[in-house]
XYZ file of C-alpha atoms in Angstrom:
395
model
C -8.354 -38.896 -33.301
C -8.143 -39.631 -36.940
C -4.812 -40.279 -38.533
C -4.070 -39.641 -41.719
C -2.221 -42.411 -43.816
C 1.480 -41.556 -44.587
C 4.545 -43.279 -45.878
C 5.996 -45.594 -43.112
C 8.991 -43.761 -41.395
C 10.627 -44.304 -38.030
C 13.454 -42.044 -38.481
C 14.675 -38.362 -38.050
C 17.015 -38.424 -41.112
C 16.828 -35.501 -43.540
C 17.908 -37.300 -46.625
C 17.619 -36.109 -50.014
C 18.040 -32.577 -51.599
C 15.871 -29.913 -50.669
C 14.834 -27.801 -53.545
C 12.617 -25.770 -51.262
C 15.960 -24.213 -49.620
C 16.613 -22.480 -52.893
C 13.476 -20.270 -52.808
C 14.084 -19.249 -49.033
C 16.614 -17.031 -47.824
C 17.705 -18.509 -44.583
C 20.156 -15.845 -43.910
C 17.265 -13.727 -43.046
C 17.119 -15.419 -39.517
C 18.242 -13.132 -37.142
C 17.383 -9.960 -38.911
C 13.858 -9.553 -40.306
C 12.738 -13.285 -40.119
C 9.222 -13.980 -38.772
C 7.739 -10.857 -40.376
C 5.468 -12.729 -42.521
C 4.371 -14.781 -39.564
C 0.885 -13.908 -37.852
C 2.523 -12.560 -34.783
C 1.689 -13.580 -31.163
C -1.727 -13.325 -30.110
C -2.655 -11.490 -27.021
C -5.891 -13.228 -26.094
C -7.417 -16.600 -26.790
C -11.021 -17.261 -28.005
C -13.371 -20.118 -28.124
C -11.950 -23.497 -29.239
C -12.929 -24.198 -32.735
C -13.676 -27.932 -32.140
C -10.763 -29.512 -34.091
C -7.110 -29.272 -34.573
C -4.693 -30.753 -37.268
C -1.289 -31.839 -36.082
C 1.954 -32.706 -38.056
C 4.343 -34.674 -36.019
C 7.333 -37.390 -35.699
C 5.770 -40.743 -35.158
C 4.941 -41.595 -31.454
C 4.214 -37.795 -30.636
C 0.474 -37.996 -31.115
C -0.967 -41.037 -29.508
C -4.554 -42.100 -29.051
C -4.277 -45.602 -27.894
C -4.649 -46.917 -31.498
C -0.956 -48.131 -31.578
C -0.947 -49.334 -27.995
C -4.035 -48.998 -25.620
C -1.747 -48.129 -22.827
C -0.423 -45.173 -24.903
C -2.884 -42.453 -25.213
C -2.436 -38.642 -24.318
C -4.959 -37.406 -27.133
C -8.185 -38.753 -25.783
C -7.814 -36.620 -22.811
C -7.004 -33.640 -24.734
C -10.189 -34.040 -26.993
C -12.608 -34.755 -23.898
C -11.093 -31.606 -21.866
C -10.906 -28.832 -24.693
C -13.549 -30.427 -27.325
C -10.913 -30.133 -30.067
C -10.923 -33.173 -32.040
C -7.479 -34.248 -33.302
C -6.519 -35.160 -36.785
C -2.871 -36.352 -36.964
C -0.296 -36.915 -39.703
C 3.234 -38.446 -39.118
C 6.126 -37.589 -41.141
C 9.390 -39.285 -41.606
C 11.947 -36.362 -42.477
C 12.346 -32.763 -41.903
C 12.336 -32.166 -45.481
C 8.953 -33.980 -45.779
C 7.548 -31.954 -42.879
C 8.878 -28.437 -44.226
C 6.742 -29.154 -47.665
C 3.661 -30.551 -45.840
C 3.775 -27.444 -43.451
C 3.830 -25.235 -46.313
C 0.266 -26.439 -47.560
C -1.567 -24.706 -44.789
C -3.224 -27.731 -43.814
C -1.797 -28.184 -40.216
C -2.297 -25.988 -37.276
C 0.447 -27.509 -35.231
C 3.932 -28.991 -36.438
C 6.372 -30.933 -34.182
C 9.729 -29.606 -35.577
C 13.029 -30.494 -34.801
C 15.868 -27.692 -34.727
C 16.961 -28.814 -38.360
C 13.410 -27.564 -39.571
C 12.335 -24.820 -36.994
C 14.403 -21.854 -38.544
C 13.178 -22.913 -42.269
C 9.611 -22.530 -40.664
C 10.440 -19.195 -39.453
C 12.224 -17.935 -42.157
C 9.477 -19.166 -44.651
C 6.839 -17.307 -42.589
C 5.246 -20.554 -41.955
C 5.520 -20.304 -38.186
C 3.465 -18.120 -35.873
C 5.120 -16.130 -32.771
C 3.768 -17.760 -29.759
C 2.707 -15.785 -26.674
C 4.105 -18.147 -23.882
C 2.090 -16.420 -21.446
C -1.014 -18.016 -22.902
C 0.409 -21.501 -22.059
C 0.442 -22.013 -18.431
C 2.559 -25.105 -18.260
C 5.136 -23.432 -20.115
C 6.670 -21.832 -16.822
C 7.620 -25.126 -15.477
C 9.740 -26.037 -18.552
C 13.630 -26.294 -18.058
C 15.111 -22.775 -18.482
C 18.061 -24.154 -20.700
C 15.431 -25.337 -23.181
C 13.888 -21.998 -23.393
C 14.768 -19.010 -25.661
C 17.352 -20.957 -27.653
C 18.550 -20.097 -31.059
C 16.429 -22.999 -32.561
C 13.200 -21.648 -30.976
C 13.526 -18.056 -30.706
C 14.391 -15.244 -33.010
C 15.147 -11.789 -32.480
C 13.510 -12.143 -29.054
C 10.325 -13.598 -30.403
C 9.301 -17.224 -29.201
C 8.185 -19.537 -31.982
C 7.159 -22.634 -30.039
C 7.161 -24.673 -27.141
C 10.168 -27.118 -26.109
C 9.358 -30.791 -26.127
C 11.613 -33.572 -25.256
C 15.317 -33.928 -25.778
C 18.073 -36.114 -26.390
C 21.877 -36.670 -27.622
C 23.272 -38.549 -30.484
C 25.667 -41.071 -28.642
C 28.466 -43.367 -29.228
C 27.462 -47.148 -29.116
C 29.872 -49.995 -29.059
C 29.886 -53.761 -28.665
C 32.116 -54.520 -25.610
C 33.299 -57.526 -26.542
C 34.541 -56.511 -30.071
C 35.739 -52.973 -29.374
C 38.550 -52.569 -26.735
C 39.854 -50.715 -25.087
C 36.419 -49.044 -24.417
C 36.308 -45.881 -26.251
C 35.786 -42.545 -24.750
C 36.158 -40.183 -27.951
C 34.377 -40.024 -31.312
C 37.958 -41.114 -32.330
C 36.519 -44.765 -32.358
C 34.401 -43.836 -35.602
C 36.777 -41.440 -37.427
C 40.716 -42.255 -37.089
C 39.982 -45.560 -35.488
C 37.424 -46.671 -37.843
C 39.734 -48.774 -40.149
C 40.083 -51.137 -37.047
C 36.527 -52.033 -37.471
C 36.048 -51.888 -41.415
C 32.561 -52.572 -42.628
C 31.146 -52.713 -39.025
C 31.076 -48.878 -38.440
C 27.656 -47.150 -38.850
C 26.847 -43.669 -38.964
C 23.581 -41.555 -38.931
C 22.234 -41.053 -42.626
C 21.550 -37.295 -42.985
C 23.323 -34.171 -43.995
C 23.031 -32.955 -40.443
C 25.572 -35.802 -39.524
C 28.176 -33.335 -40.916
C 27.926 -31.355 -37.438
C 28.981 -34.603 -35.650
C 32.190 -34.445 -37.773
C 32.587 -30.621 -36.697
C 32.168 -31.463 -33.291
C 35.126 -33.772 -33.417
C 37.082 -31.295 -35.298
C 36.298 -28.717 -32.806
C 38.506 -30.524 -30.243
C 41.110 -32.177 -32.327
C 41.765 -29.507 -34.821
C 41.342 -26.053 -33.097
C 43.288 -24.126 -35.836
C 40.179 -24.659 -37.846
C 38.473 -22.152 -35.453
C 35.134 -23.903 -35.597
C 33.077 -22.577 -32.500
C 29.685 -24.015 -33.515
C 29.362 -27.151 -35.372
C 26.199 -25.789 -37.315
C 28.300 -22.612 -38.461
C 30.956 -23.680 -40.755
C 32.581 -21.722 -43.371
C 33.661 -23.242 -46.609
C 37.130 -24.164 -45.433
C 35.573 -25.675 -42.283
C 32.943 -27.717 -44.185
C 35.599 -28.834 -46.490
C 37.582 -30.382 -43.415
C 34.452 -32.037 -41.980
C 33.842 -33.281 -45.612
C 37.157 -34.961 -45.764
C 36.899 -36.539 -42.382
C 33.534 -38.008 -43.295
C 35.093 -39.293 -46.704
C 37.766 -40.870 -44.818
C 35.215 -42.639 -42.473
C 33.168 -43.581 -45.667
C 35.536 -46.491 -46.148
C 34.790 -48.247 -43.033
C 31.032 -47.569 -42.850
C 29.069 -50.816 -43.421
C 25.606 -48.889 -43.132
C 24.133 -45.568 -42.838
C 21.106 -45.729 -40.643
C 17.800 -43.700 -40.544
C 15.592 -46.347 -39.139
C 16.483 -47.184 -35.516
C 15.021 -50.562 -35.633
C 17.434 -51.585 -38.127
C 20.426 -50.360 -36.545
C 19.199 -52.017 -33.353
C 19.109 -55.178 -35.526
C 22.447 -54.829 -36.898
C 24.213 -54.549 -33.435
C 22.370 -57.589 -32.410
C 23.589 -59.490 -35.422
C 27.196 -58.241 -35.127
C 26.825 -56.688 -38.461
C 27.720 -53.382 -36.662
C 29.793 -53.149 -33.528
C 30.410 -49.293 -33.133
C 28.768 -46.099 -34.345
C 26.144 -43.317 -33.530
C 23.137 -44.118 -31.594
C 20.228 -42.899 -29.614
C 19.646 -44.170 -25.826
C 16.342 -45.726 -26.768
C 18.240 -48.059 -29.190
C 20.816 -49.093 -26.664
C 17.927 -49.875 -24.399
C 16.178 -51.999 -26.754
C 19.061 -54.074 -27.620
C 18.747 -57.589 -26.330
C 21.627 -58.429 -24.004
C 21.589 -62.045 -24.962
C 22.426 -61.044 -28.543
C 25.017 -58.053 -27.969
C 26.560 -56.510 -25.052
C 26.825 -52.867 -25.643
C 27.342 -49.642 -24.016
C 26.390 -46.060 -25.052
C 28.420 -43.087 -23.936
C 28.513 -39.335 -24.346
C 32.011 -38.890 -25.955
C 34.732 -36.473 -24.414
C 34.044 -34.247 -27.131
C 30.148 -33.911 -26.435
C 27.834 -34.560 -28.884
C 25.165 -33.403 -31.316
C 21.423 -34.084 -30.348
C 17.792 -32.895 -30.651
C 15.159 -30.770 -28.685
C 12.030 -30.727 -30.461
C 9.952 -27.688 -30.658
C 5.927 -27.517 -30.926
C 5.004 -24.406 -33.326
C 2.033 -23.091 -34.565
C 1.408 -22.451 -38.193
C 1.177 -18.933 -39.384
C -1.945 -20.285 -41.477
C -3.491 -22.131 -38.427
C -7.453 -22.504 -39.117
C -7.698 -23.516 -35.379
C -5.168 -21.145 -33.309
C -7.048 -21.618 -30.171
C -7.153 -25.395 -30.237
C -3.665 -25.198 -31.283
C -2.590 -23.160 -28.058
C -4.693 -25.753 -26.187
C -2.437 -28.685 -27.601
C 0.639 -26.684 -26.948
C -0.288 -26.596 -23.068
C -1.576 -29.813 -23.138
C 1.488 -31.515 -24.462
C 3.395 -29.530 -21.844
C 1.655 -30.886 -19.104
C 4.232 -32.718 -16.883
C 1.978 -35.943 -16.888
C 1.444 -35.860 -20.655
C 4.903 -34.846 -21.251
C 6.119 -37.804 -19.153
C 4.068 -40.130 -21.254
C 5.037 -38.872 -24.621
C 8.854 -38.600 -24.033
C 9.179 -41.877 -22.335
C 7.179 -43.477 -25.258
C 9.293 -41.978 -27.823
C 12.724 -42.313 -25.716
C 13.933 -38.877 -24.832
C 14.330 -36.941 -21.737
C 11.164 -35.085 -20.920
C 11.056 -31.026 -20.626
C 10.563 -30.442 -16.892
C 11.252 -31.761 -13.345
C 7.633 -32.083 -12.639
C 7.465 -34.412 -15.638
C 9.813 -36.574 -13.995
C 7.518 -37.038 -11.205
C 5.261 -38.880 -13.501
C 7.732 -40.866 -15.427
C 8.640 -44.581 -14.723
C 11.483 -45.247 -12.264
C 14.895 -44.566 -13.732
C 13.707 -43.085 -16.893
C 14.755 -39.494 -16.167
C 18.147 -40.770 -14.721
C 18.738 -42.773 -17.905
C 17.955 -39.944 -20.190
C 19.899 -37.261 -17.872
C 16.652 -35.162 -17.563
C 17.228 -31.967 -16.084
C 21.150 -32.194 -15.940
C 22.200 -29.163 -17.388
C 25.843 -29.810 -17.470
C 24.997 -32.770 -19.468
C 22.858 -30.692 -21.772
C 25.564 -28.278 -22.049
C 27.584 -31.088 -23.630
C 25.027 -31.515 -26.414
C 24.838 -29.273 -29.422
C 21.433 -29.300 -30.321
C 20.156 -29.744 -33.960
C 20.120 -26.350 -35.651
C 19.685 -25.267 -39.300
C 22.839 -24.049 -40.960
C 22.300 -20.636 -42.571
C 24.443 -18.313 -44.469
C 24.523 -15.777 -41.481
C 26.998 -17.369 -39.218
C 25.395 -18.764 -36.096
C 28.543 -18.231 -34.086
C 28.258 -14.358 -34.746
C 31.079 -14.053 -37.584
C 30.310 -11.354 -39.707
C 33.620 -11.301 -42.023
C 32.478 -14.382 -43.759
C 29.663 -16.166 -45.121
C 28.967 -19.582 -43.586
C 27.543 -22.748 -45.616
C 23.864 -23.251 -45.568
C 21.770 -26.464 -45.533
C 21.639 -26.583 -49.324
C 25.494 -26.744 -49.026
C 25.366 -29.443 -46.679
C 23.017 -31.595 -48.540
C 25.532 -31.274 -51.570
C 28.273 -32.258 -49.587
C 26.393 -35.184 -47.957
C 25.823 -36.561 -51.500
C 29.348 -36.174 -52.458
C 30.374 -38.101 -49.017
C 28.154 -41.011 -49.744
C 29.191 -41.230 -53.335
């Protein structure tokens, strides 16, 4: 495999304004979106001999990062499709790169998928041509971030929740609610951390759903102007107590270990990596639930190697391969079968297959003008609105 150099990034942050959004009518999703895509193929042909993949760091590994971490070599040997991979650091960056038409496959989080579909950059996927699709958890299939108007636009990969982590020695009593980083944030002023992204507005919305029901929020990614304003007010109040907004998880790990941070948003993998000799921490799913991610492997509507692209989607969904990939990244795999190949305790730690746990996670989605909660009497705010709001929050 040849890896195309890119600017280093180990985050899922969305940071920065999205000029591209002004060119796209995301409200088309759910009506005529996807019409400009290639449509689902009915039959596969001969593999083209190469495939170009755009993905998060750690999703396409060939042993060059770690000799023990390699699921690309077996794919190349079995299919004859030589892999060229480029990693990206933000969903915005991925969207702009995907539009170039240089990539056959894109690994996209839910804050990117609808943009891909609305822009006609994603091809409809015929899941019947992907044998390993059948074994994937049903609760990850046919969801609003990977399926539009009954058309499937990708294959679910791993998933995880954005958790609340706290230093057990500095934060007492042990928190059970996001109240610890909102109303109670002043108790730890300067030592609170939050995820650095406009999509973090949804975390505030999750909290408001539970604590200000009069706002009528039913989906944290579907906010009208009044609801968005309430979330912005909550985050502006939090801003005074935030010591650092994070996007690079290695930096927030270090911040907890040095004591510069004692409470805030985290991923399970960060909690796992923290040296217990440096900091005693716990990571929990709060009572209100949480936001999270379930990434989707998508095929470009401009794919030059669609047959190899389909082969990759099936390979990365193979239980043994999916176990390798999701364990390396630090997330739950997409099937029970994959858990049979994962290291002992991995699936338990990440709650793989626990549908009740997954029901508490609001997986990342793209805010669009057409309300995702089904309302038709108002216009909802879109991602461009959220981007402007985030800049206002951070000041």
